[in-house]
Amino acid sequence: MKLGLLSSILDGFAFEEAIDFAAAQGFSCVELAAWKKEKAKRRYAGVSHIDAERLTQEKAKYILDYCSMRGVELSSLAYYPNPLDPDPEEREAAVRHLMSVIDASARLGVNMVTTFIGRDQYKTADENLKEAEKVWKPIMAHAEKAGVRVAIENCPMLFGPDQWPGGQNIMTTPQLWRRVLDAVGSDMLGINFDPSHFVWQMLDYIAPVYEFKDRIFHVHIKDIKLYPEKLKRAGTMAYPLEYMQPKLPGLGDVDWSAFISALTDTGYDSFACIEVEDRAFEASRERIEQSIILSKRYIEQFII
């Protein structure tokens, strides 16, 4: 396994600064944020360390040479919008930029994009599956032609009132993983598995490692802490942030030794990237850097 870092937490860092920081901390790879350069609509969105829409061959060579000189590989280009947004203009913009990110990933020889399937939060799962088939078959035809695998993170994107009631990503459970994969029908479509999202959904995050071993292309290392007393008062129908909180790995409820053990059982030897979303470490650039250092210090007892 290759231990890396999702660069979205390094907002305000230039590309070179992000790679230099990752190299200095001994990371072997970086999942490089590739959002369109525009005002962020939510936390961690809008961060970009590469301009995918304007990536010339010359710029691609510079990026690859810079990473090579510092011994850092790019695991993926990361762009997490809502390609099934109910607003047609928002949906079209998300899909258009996603196509650019796929092209950029191919040009760089990274050949991986990490993203969301998306969801219309006001429609049922069955309705969204039909939309996913319609929207994603052309996306994956483009990805297949470019030789790029697409790994979908399993975050429900359901945290507060703006994402209520259904959330903004349909690929949230093993049952739905299977239905989406079957509907889209591409072997180049897989999973970017973040076990923390299964904690608050009260799902088993070990069994799917074995069931989907051939479709797990990428892994996120992030934790979530569930607060049982808050859950008892608020109930499962409350906004999830009323009873849980994203944390650094080791500060939440994921059993990382069991999860990594399952990955090694299946022979997983791809990328595992730390994703920091812990509000306790967001007050300053120094605290953000500390959060990454602490996360790596903890997880490298399992991943060298």
Short mmCIF file of C-alpha atoms in Angstrom, two decimals:
data_model
loop_
_atom_site.label_atom_id
_atom_site.label_comp_id
_atom_site.label_asym_id
_atom_site.label_seq_id
_atom_site.Cartn_x
_atom_site.Cartn_y
_atom_site.Cartn_z
CA MET A 1 0.00 0.00 0.00
CA LYS A 2 1.10 3.55 -0.75
CA LEU A 3 0.36 6.05 2.01
CA GLY A 4 -0.61 9.49 0.81
CA LEU A 5 -2.55 12.68 1.43
CA LEU A 6 -5.63 14.27 -0.13
CA SER A 7 -4.47 17.80 -0.85
CA SER A 8 -7.85 19.50 -0.30
CA ILE A 9 -6.90 20.34 3.29
CA LEU A 10 -3.97 22.38 1.96
CA ASP A 11 -6.14 25.25 0.78
CA GLY A 12 -3.98 28.26 0.02
CA PHE A 13 -0.91 26.13 -0.73
CA ALA A 14 0.50 26.39 -4.23
CA PHE A 15 0.97 23.10 -6.10
CA GLU A 16 4.68 23.16 -5.33
CA GLU A 17 4.07 23.86 -1.64
CA ALA A 18 1.63 20.96 -1.37
CA ILE A 19 4.04 18.52 -3.00
CA ASP A 20 6.98 19.83 -0.97
CA PHE A 21 5.03 19.39 2.26
CA ALA A 22 3.98 15.85 1.33
CA ALA A 23 7.55 14.95 0.42
CA ALA A 24 8.95 16.45 3.61
CA GLN A 25 6.58 14.32 5.69
CA GLY A 26 7.53 11.14 3.85
CA PHE A 27 4.29 10.54 1.95
CA SER A 28 4.70 8.40 -1.14
CA CYS A 29 1.69 9.85 -2.97
CA VAL A 30 -0.79 12.73 -3.15
CA GLU A 31 -4.42 12.70 -4.23
CA LEU A 32 -4.33 16.06 -5.98
CA ALA A 33 -7.37 18.35 -5.65
CA ALA A 34 -8.58 19.38 -9.10
CA TRP A 35 -11.65 21.56 -8.60
CA LYS A 36 -12.58 24.25 -11.06
CA LYS A 37 -11.19 27.59 -9.92
CA GLU A 38 -14.30 29.21 -8.47
CA LYS A 39 -15.82 30.12 -5.12
CA ALA A 40 -16.35 27.02 -2.98
CA LYS A 41 -19.94 26.02 -2.31
CA ARG A 42 -19.01 23.93 0.76
CA ARG A 43 -16.08 23.06 2.99
CA TYR A 44 -13.07 21.50 1.23
CA ALA A 45 -14.63 22.12 -2.19
CA GLY A 46 -13.14 24.55 -4.68
CA VAL A 47 -9.55 23.70 -3.70
CA SER A 48 -7.39 23.17 -6.74
CA HIS A 49 -3.70 22.35 -7.03
CA ILE A 50 -3.96 21.76 -10.77
CA ASP A 51 -5.88 23.51 -13.55
CA ALA A 52 -7.36 20.49 -15.32
CA GLU A 53 -9.12 22.53 -18.00
CA ARG A 54 -5.90 24.23 -19.12
CA LEU A 55 -3.41 21.40 -18.70
CA THR A 56 -1.07 21.56 -21.65
CA GLN A 57 1.53 18.91 -22.39
CA GLU A 58 4.17 21.35 -21.17
CA LYS A 59 2.39 21.91 -17.85
CA ALA A 60 1.83 18.19 -17.44
CA LYS A 61 5.55 17.55 -17.90
CA TYR A 62 6.36 20.21 -15.30
CA ILE A 63 3.98 18.63 -12.77
CA LEU A 64 5.32 15.13 -13.34
CA ASP A 65 8.95 16.26 -13.22
CA TYR A 66 8.32 18.21 -10.02
CA CYS A 67 6.69 15.20 -8.35
CA SER A 68 9.39 12.84 -9.59
CA MET A 69 12.20 15.00 -8.23
CA ARG A 70 10.56 14.91 -4.80
CA GLY A 71 9.70 11.22 -4.88
CA VAL A 72 5.94 11.77 -4.73
CA GLU A 73 3.49 9.95 -6.98
CA LEU A 74 0.02 11.27 -7.88
CA SER A 75 -2.55 8.70 -6.79
CA SER A 76 -5.46 10.45 -8.45
CA LEU A 77 -6.97 13.74 -9.49
CA ALA A 78 -9.72 14.54 -7.00
CA TYR A 79 -12.96 16.33 -7.84
CA TYR A 80 -16.06 15.74 -5.70
CA PRO A 81 -19.09 17.58 -7.15
CA ASN A 82 -22.69 16.45 -7.62
CA PRO A 83 -23.01 15.16 -11.21
CA LEU A 84 -26.71 14.39 -10.54
CA ASP A 85 -27.54 17.86 -9.22
CA PRO A 86 -31.25 18.67 -9.71
CA ASP A 87 -30.27 22.04 -11.24
CA PRO A 88 -29.54 21.30 -14.93
CA GLU A 89 -26.89 24.02 -15.17
CA GLU A 90 -25.07 22.81 -12.05
CA ARG A 91 -25.21 19.23 -13.31
CA GLU A 92 -23.88 20.16 -16.73
CA ALA A 93 -21.03 22.20 -15.21
CA ALA A 94 -20.05 19.33 -12.89
CA VAL A 95 -20.03 16.76 -15.69
CA ARG A 96 -18.14 19.07 -18.04
CA HIS A 97 -15.38 19.69 -15.52
CA LEU A 98 -15.29 16.00 -14.57
CA MET A 99 -14.59 15.18 -18.22
CA SER A 100 -11.71 17.69 -18.13
CA VAL A 101 -10.33 16.06 -14.99
CA ILE A 102 -10.49 12.64 -16.68
CA ASP A 103 -8.58 14.04 -19.66
CA ALA A 104 -6.00 15.66 -17.36
CA SER A 105 -5.52 12.42 -15.45
CA ALA A 106 -4.87 10.61 -18.73
CA ARG A 107 -2.45 13.30 -19.91
CA LEU A 108 -0.48 12.98 -16.67
CA GLY A 109 -0.45 9.18 -16.87
CA VAL A 110 -2.15 9.07 -13.46
CA ASN A 111 -5.16 7.29 -14.96
CA MET A 112 -7.33 7.64 -11.87
CA VAL A 113 -10.03 10.13 -10.86
CA THR A 114 -11.68 10.14 -7.44
CA THR A 115 -15.16 11.66 -7.24
CA PHE A 116 -18.86 11.21 -6.35
CA ILE A 117 -21.67 9.64 -8.38
CA GLY A 118 -23.94 12.40 -7.11
CA ARG A 119 -27.62 12.39 -6.20
CA ASP A 120 -30.78 14.44 -6.53
CA GLN A 121 -31.54 14.73 -2.82
CA TYR A 122 -35.26 15.13 -3.48
CA LYS A 123 -35.68 11.90 -5.46
CA THR A 124 -35.84 8.27 -4.37
CA ALA A 125 -32.93 5.86 -4.66
CA ASP A 126 -34.60 4.09 -7.60
CA GLU A 127 -35.11 7.38 -9.43
CA ASN A 128 -31.50 8.33 -8.81
CA LEU A 129 -30.25 5.01 -10.10
CA LYS A 130 -32.00 5.69 -13.40
CA GLU A 131 -30.41 9.14 -13.51
CA ALA A 132 -27.01 7.67 -12.67
CA GLU A 133 -27.26 5.23 -15.55
CA LYS A 134 -28.22 8.02 -17.97
CA VAL A 135 -25.53 10.47 -16.82
CA TRP A 136 -22.68 8.09 -16.02
CA LYS A 137 -22.66 5.78 -19.04
CA PRO A 138 -21.35 8.60 -21.27
CA ILE A 139 -18.87 9.68 -18.59
CA MET A 140 -17.50 6.16 -18.31
CA ALA A 141 -17.40 5.74 -22.09
CA HIS A 142 -15.15 8.82 -22.10
CA ALA A 143 -13.06 7.45 -19.21
CA GLU A 144 -12.66 4.06 -20.88
CA LYS A 145 -11.47 5.69 -24.10
CA ALA A 146 -8.95 7.72 -22.09
CA GLY A 147 -7.82 4.67 -20.07
CA VAL A 148 -8.81 6.27 -16.76
CA ARG A 149 -10.36 4.46 -13.81
CA VAL A 150 -12.95 6.34 -11.76
CA ALA A 151 -13.19 5.63 -8.02
CA ILE A 152 -16.36 6.77 -6.24
CA GLU A 153 -16.14 7.74 -2.58
CA ASN A 154 -18.92 6.36 -0.39
CA CYS A 155 -19.68 9.58 1.50
CA PRO A 156 -23.48 10.15 1.61
CA MET A 157 -22.96 13.94 1.49
CA LEU A 158 -25.73 14.21 4.05
CA PHE A 159 -24.70 16.26 7.04
CA GLY A 160 -27.05 19.23 7.51
CA PRO A 161 -30.25 20.89 6.27
CA ASP A 162 -28.83 21.97 2.91
CA GLN A 163 -28.36 18.31 1.93
CA TRP A 164 -31.58 16.98 3.48
CA PRO A 165 -33.40 14.66 2.97
CA GLY A 166 -31.52 12.27 0.66
CA GLY A 167 -27.96 13.56 0.55
CA GLN A 168 -25.97 14.32 -2.57
CA ASN A 169 -24.25 11.00 -3.34
CA ILE A 170 -26.14 7.77 -4.05
CA MET A 171 -23.19 5.37 -3.74
CA THR A 172 -23.35 5.05 0.04
CA THR A 173 -23.86 1.38 1.00
CA PRO A 174 -22.72 -2.00 -0.35
CA GLN A 175 -26.25 -2.64 -1.61
CA LEU A 176 -26.24 0.61 -3.56
CA TRP A 177 -22.63 0.09 -4.70
CA ARG A 178 -23.72 -3.09 -6.44
CA ARG A 179 -26.77 -1.49 -8.02
CA VAL A 180 -24.79 1.49 -9.34
CA LEU A 181 -21.96 -0.66 -10.68
CA ASP A 182 -24.44 -2.97 -12.40
CA ALA A 183 -26.45 -0.04 -13.84
CA VAL A 184 -23.44 1.78 -15.29
CA GLY A 185 -21.77 -1.44 -16.42
CA SER A 186 -18.12 -0.40 -16.64
CA ASP A 187 -15.18 -2.28 -15.19
CA MET A 188 -13.35 1.06 -15.01
CA LEU A 189 -15.83 2.32 -12.39
CA GLY A 190 -14.93 1.40 -8.83
CA ILE A 191 -14.78 2.54 -5.22
CA ASN A 192 -12.74 4.99 -3.19
CA PHE A 193 -13.49 3.37 0.17
CA ASP A 194 -13.72 5.57 3.26
CA PRO A 195 -14.68 3.32 6.20
CA SER A 196 -15.57 6.26 8.47
CA HIS A 197 -18.87 6.87 6.65
CA PHE A 198 -19.98 3.36 7.54
CA VAL A 199 -19.50 4.08 11.25
CA TRP A 200 -22.33 6.60 11.54
CA GLN A 201 -24.52 4.64 9.14
CA MET A 202 -23.94 1.62 11.43
CA LEU A 203 -22.74 -0.52 8.56
CA ASP A 204 -20.08 -3.23 8.49
CA TYR A 205 -16.93 -1.77 6.87
CA ILE A 206 -14.94 -5.02 6.92
CA ALA A 207 -17.08 -7.43 4.86
CA PRO A 208 -17.26 -5.06 1.84
CA VAL A 209 -13.45 -5.10 1.58
CA TYR A 210 -13.69 -8.79 0.68
CA GLU A 211 -16.88 -8.55 -1.39
CA PHE A 212 -15.66 -5.66 -3.53
CA LYS A 213 -11.93 -6.43 -3.51
CA ASP A 214 -11.71 -6.15 -7.30
CA ARG A 215 -13.53 -2.80 -7.39
CA ILE A 216 -11.74 -0.94 -4.58
CA PHE A 217 -9.37 1.29 -6.54
CA HIS A 218 -8.47 3.82 -3.84
CA VAL A 219 -8.87 4.24 -0.06
CA HIS A 220 -9.43 7.23 2.21
CA ILE A 221 -8.00 7.32 5.72
CA LYS A 222 -10.40 9.45 7.77
CA ASP A 223 -12.14 8.78 11.06
CA ILE A 224 -15.55 9.57 12.54
CA LYS A 225 -16.49 9.70 16.20
CA LEU A 226 -20.02 8.68 17.09
CA TYR A 227 -21.46 10.19 20.29
CA PRO A 228 -23.90 7.59 21.71
CA GLU A 229 -25.49 9.96 24.23
CA LYS A 230 -26.18 12.53 21.51
CA LEU A 231 -27.58 9.78 19.28
CA LYS A 232 -29.90 8.63 22.06
CA ARG A 233 -31.31 12.16 22.33
CA ALA A 234 -31.39 13.10 18.65
CA GLY A 235 -32.10 9.73 17.00
CA THR A 236 -31.04 8.48 13.57
CA MET A 237 -33.46 10.81 11.79
CA ALA A 238 -31.55 13.88 12.99
CA TYR A 239 -28.94 15.66 10.90
CA PRO A 240 -25.89 13.38 11.23
CA LEU A 241 -23.62 16.13 12.57
CA GLU A 242 -25.89 16.27 15.62
CA TYR A 243 -24.49 12.92 16.78
CA MET A 244 -21.16 12.40 15.01
CA GLN A 245 -18.04 14.33 13.99
CA PRO A 246 -15.22 13.71 11.50
CA LYS A 247 -11.89 13.18 13.31
CA LEU A 248 -8.27 12.43 12.57
CA PRO A 249 -7.49 8.70 12.15
CA GLY A 250 -7.12 7.16 15.59
CA LEU A 251 -9.33 9.77 17.28
CA GLY A 252 -12.60 8.21 16.14
CA ASP A 253 -14.29 4.83 16.06
CA VAL A 254 -12.80 3.08 13.01
CA ASP A 255 -10.83 -0.03 13.94
CA TRP A 256 -7.90 0.69 11.64
CA SER A 257 -6.00 -2.50 12.42
CA ALA A 258 -9.03 -4.58 11.37
CA PHE A 259 -9.66 -2.49 8.25
CA ILE A 260 -6.04 -2.50 7.06
CA SER A 261 -5.79 -6.19 7.90
CA ALA A 262 -8.76 -6.89 5.62
CA LEU A 263 -7.16 -4.86 2.82
CA THR A 264 -3.91 -6.79 3.16
CA ASP A 265 -5.87 -10.07 3.15
CA THR A 266 -7.23 -9.18 -0.28
CA GLY A 267 -3.82 -8.14 -1.62
CA TYR A 268 -4.73 -4.46 -1.90
CA ASP A 269 -1.54 -2.64 -2.89
CA SER A 270 -2.88 0.63 -4.25
CA PHE A 271 -3.26 4.07 -2.64
CA ALA A 272 -4.44 4.95 0.86
CA CYS A 273 -4.71 8.72 1.32
CA ILE A 274 -5.28 10.58 4.56
CA GLU A 275 -8.25 12.93 4.39
CA VAL A 276 -8.38 15.59 7.12
CA GLU A 277 -11.78 17.09 8.01
CA ASP A 278 -11.34 17.56 11.76
CA ARG A 279 -12.55 21.04 12.80
CA ALA A 280 -10.36 20.88 15.90
CA PHE A 281 -7.34 21.34 13.63
CA GLU A 282 -8.49 24.11 11.30
CA ALA A 283 -7.61 27.27 13.23
CA SER A 284 -4.34 27.96 11.45
CA ARG A 285 -1.95 26.69 8.80
CA GLU A 286 0.27 25.36 11.59
CA ARG A 287 -2.61 23.35 13.07
CA ILE A 288 -3.51 21.95 9.66
CA GLU A 289 0.06 20.81 9.15
CA GLN A 290 0.08 19.30 12.65
CA SER A 291 -3.12 17.39 11.87
CA ILE A 292 -1.48 15.76 8.86
CA ILE A 293 1.67 14.90 10.81
CA LEU A 294 -0.38 13.37 13.64
CA SER A 295 -2.52 11.39 11.20
CA LYS A 296 0.51 9.95 9.43
CA ARG A 297 2.22 9.15 12.74
CA TYR A 298 -0.82 7.11 13.79
CA ILE A 299 -1.63 5.28 10.55
CA GLU A 300 1.91 4.32 9.60
CA GLN A 301 1.90 1.71 12.35
CA PHE A 302 -0.34 -0.18 9.88
CA ILE A 303 0.86 1.20 6.51
CA ILE A 304 4.58 1.73 5.94
#
